[in-house]
Amino acid sequence: MQHAPGSTGSGVGARLRSYAADAIGILQTRLELLATEAAEEKLRLGTFLGYAATAFFFLGFGAVFLALLITVLLWDSHRLLALGIFAALYLVIGCIAALAAARISRQGSRLFSASIAELEQDRDMIRPDNESENR
């Protein structure tokens, strides 16, 4: 008996197309995950740079006001109190920003950690020794 043209091939071809579509779907999902993680890392780095710039800015102002405080130390009016308050304020703000930047930098980068975990799960699911356990 002859098979209709493409009857067996269409089943195998359909399966191959289905596998290819699944593989492309998995790849697309992984690439989207990589893009999301890259965007999160960009945001983390921007936040870190913002806090670091704020720390340098306010610590610089604090140093300037501290220098002015020492310069004006011999003056007789209440200018010392005002300069001391401003110097302390800027130094405190600078220290808070520096501590926040240090905390962010200690957390380290988690760039692509979720993608790596997902790819490891995919690899483990595809391995032949896991295939018999899943049945």
Tab-separated table of C-alpha atoms in Angstrom:
chain	number	residue	atom	x	y	z
A	1	MET	CA	0.000	0.000	0.000
A	2	GLN	CA	1.166	3.460	-0.762
A	3	HIS	CA	0.919	6.275	1.683
A	4	ALA	CA	-0.606	9.501	0.623
A	5	PRO	CA	2.123	11.988	-0.237
A	6	GLY	CA	3.260	13.806	2.854
A	7	SER	CA	1.112	11.822	5.305
A	8	THR	CA	4.046	10.398	7.274
A	9	GLY	CA	6.249	13.374	6.502
A	10	SER	CA	3.615	15.819	7.635
A	11	GLY	CA	3.455	14.151	11.045
A	12	VAL	CA	7.226	14.268	11.445
A	13	GLY	CA	7.359	17.708	9.849
A	14	ALA	CA	4.622	18.963	12.155
A	15	ARG	CA	6.515	17.598	15.139
A	16	LEU	CA	9.743	19.223	13.996
A	17	ARG	CA	7.951	22.527	13.428
A	18	SER	CA	6.396	22.224	16.880
A	19	TYR	CA	9.797	21.542	18.475
A	20	ALA	CA	11.329	24.439	16.562
A	21	ALA	CA	8.494	26.743	17.639
A	22	ASP	CA	8.949	25.632	21.255
A	23	ALA	CA	12.701	26.195	21.060
A	24	ILE	CA	12.198	29.643	19.552
A	25	GLY	CA	9.628	30.454	22.244
A	26	ILE	CA	12.026	29.383	24.988
A	27	LEU	CA	14.827	31.398	23.408
A	28	GLN	CA	12.581	34.448	23.109
A	29	THR	CA	11.575	34.158	26.771
A	30	ARG	CA	15.207	33.867	27.850
A	31	LEU	CA	16.204	36.885	25.753
A	32	GLU	CA	13.358	38.927	27.251
A	33	LEU	CA	14.547	37.890	30.713
A	34	LEU	CA	18.094	38.966	29.840
A	35	ALA	CA	16.796	42.340	28.641
A	36	THR	CA	14.805	42.809	31.849
A	37	GLU	CA	17.813	41.971	33.981
A	38	ALA	CA	19.987	44.385	31.977
A	39	ALA	CA	17.412	47.146	32.559
A	40	GLU	CA	17.343	46.393	36.297
A	41	GLU	CA	21.136	46.541	36.441
A	42	LYS	CA	21.083	49.860	34.594
A	43	LEU	CA	18.619	51.227	37.164
A	44	ARG	CA	20.740	49.925	40.063
A	45	LEU	CA	23.860	51.503	38.599
A	46	GLY	CA	22.046	54.804	38.028
A	47	THR	CA	20.831	54.829	41.630
A	48	PHE	CA	24.334	54.096	42.867
A	49	LEU	CA	25.828	56.884	40.764
A	50	GLY	CA	23.148	59.304	41.974
A	51	TYR	CA	23.879	58.589	45.628
A	52	ALA	CA	27.623	58.736	45.018
A	53	ALA	CA	27.321	62.106	43.253
A	54	THR	CA	25.109	63.421	46.062
A	55	ALA	CA	27.631	62.229	48.638
A	56	PHE	CA	30.525	63.936	46.880
A	57	PHE	CA	28.513	67.121	46.382
A	58	PHE	CA	27.378	67.486	49.989
A	59	LEU	CA	30.675	66.317	51.472
A	60	GLY	CA	32.335	68.983	49.319
A	61	PHE	CA	29.960	71.634	50.614
A	62	GLY	CA	30.574	70.398	54.146
A	63	ALA	CA	34.310	70.704	53.689
A	64	VAL	CA	33.933	74.245	52.313
A	65	PHE	CA	31.726	75.307	55.209
A	66	LEU	CA	34.093	73.680	57.669
A	67	ALA	CA	36.938	75.679	56.152
A	68	LEU	CA	34.845	78.835	56.413
A	69	LEU	CA	34.071	77.964	60.025
A	70	ILE	CA	37.744	77.709	60.865
A	71	THR	CA	38.439	80.940	58.961
A	72	VAL	CA	35.728	82.846	60.786
A	73	LEU	CA	36.519	81.275	64.154
A	74	LEU	CA	37.817	84.529	65.587
A	75	TRP	CA	34.839	86.685	64.556
A	76	ASP	CA	32.675	88.046	67.389
A	77	SER	CA	29.112	87.618	66.045
A	78	HIS	CA	26.825	84.532	65.642
A	79	ARG	CA	28.169	83.733	62.203
A	80	LEU	CA	29.961	80.782	63.746
A	81	LEU	CA	26.697	79.195	64.769
A	82	ALA	CA	25.201	79.565	61.288
A	83	LEU	CA	28.312	78.266	59.544
A	84	GLY	CA	28.577	75.389	62.023
A	85	ILE	CA	24.952	74.404	61.477
A	86	PHE	CA	25.306	74.493	57.687
A	87	ALA	CA	28.589	72.582	57.798
A	88	ALA	CA	27.057	69.924	60.048
A	89	LEU	CA	23.938	69.700	57.883
A	90	TYR	CA	25.891	69.202	54.663
A	91	LEU	CA	28.262	66.731	56.274
A	92	VAL	CA	25.364	64.683	57.666
A	93	ILE	CA	23.582	64.638	54.289
A	94	GLY	CA	26.827	63.676	52.574
A	95	CYS	CA	27.490	60.874	55.052
A	96	ILE	CA	23.963	59.503	54.664
A	97	ALA	CA	24.316	59.497	50.877
A	98	ALA	CA	27.760	57.878	51.118
A	99	LEU	CA	26.382	55.144	53.396
A	100	ALA	CA	23.504	54.517	50.979
A	101	ALA	CA	25.932	54.288	48.047
A	102	ALA	CA	28.178	51.917	50.014
A	103	ARG	CA	25.182	49.713	50.881
A	104	ILE	CA	24.174	49.528	47.222
A	105	SER	CA	27.711	48.692	46.120
A	106	ARG	CA	28.010	45.949	48.788
A	107	GLN	CA	24.861	44.288	47.471
A	108	GLY	CA	26.771	43.583	44.297
A	109	SER	CA	25.447	42.929	40.882
A	110	ARG	CA	22.836	40.270	40.275
A	111	LEU	CA	23.039	40.760	36.528
A	112	PHE	CA	21.637	37.762	34.656
A	113	SER	CA	21.309	35.624	37.816
A	114	ALA	CA	17.663	34.773	37.058
A	115	SER	CA	18.533	33.940	33.451
A	116	ILE	CA	21.364	31.678	34.543
A	117	ALA	CA	19.062	29.896	37.001
A	118	GLU	CA	16.392	29.427	34.321
A	119	LEU	CA	18.932	28.104	31.820
A	120	GLU	CA	20.240	25.665	34.439
A	121	GLN	CA	16.682	24.430	35.021
A	122	ASP	CA	16.206	24.056	31.265
A	123	ARG	CA	19.469	22.127	30.979
A	124	ASP	CA	18.511	19.850	33.872
A	125	MET	CA	15.114	19.131	32.312
A	126	ILE	CA	16.677	18.238	28.958
A	127	ARG	CA	19.332	15.869	30.335
A	128	PRO	CA	18.610	12.209	29.509
A	129	ASP	CA	19.117	10.957	33.097
A	130	ASN	CA	16.288	13.247	34.260
A	131	GLU	CA	14.035	12.069	31.450
A	132	SER	CA	13.397	8.665	33.067
A	133	GLU	CA	12.728	10.267	36.465
A	134	ASN	CA	10.062	12.592	35.039
A	135	ARG	CA	7.979	9.769	33.573
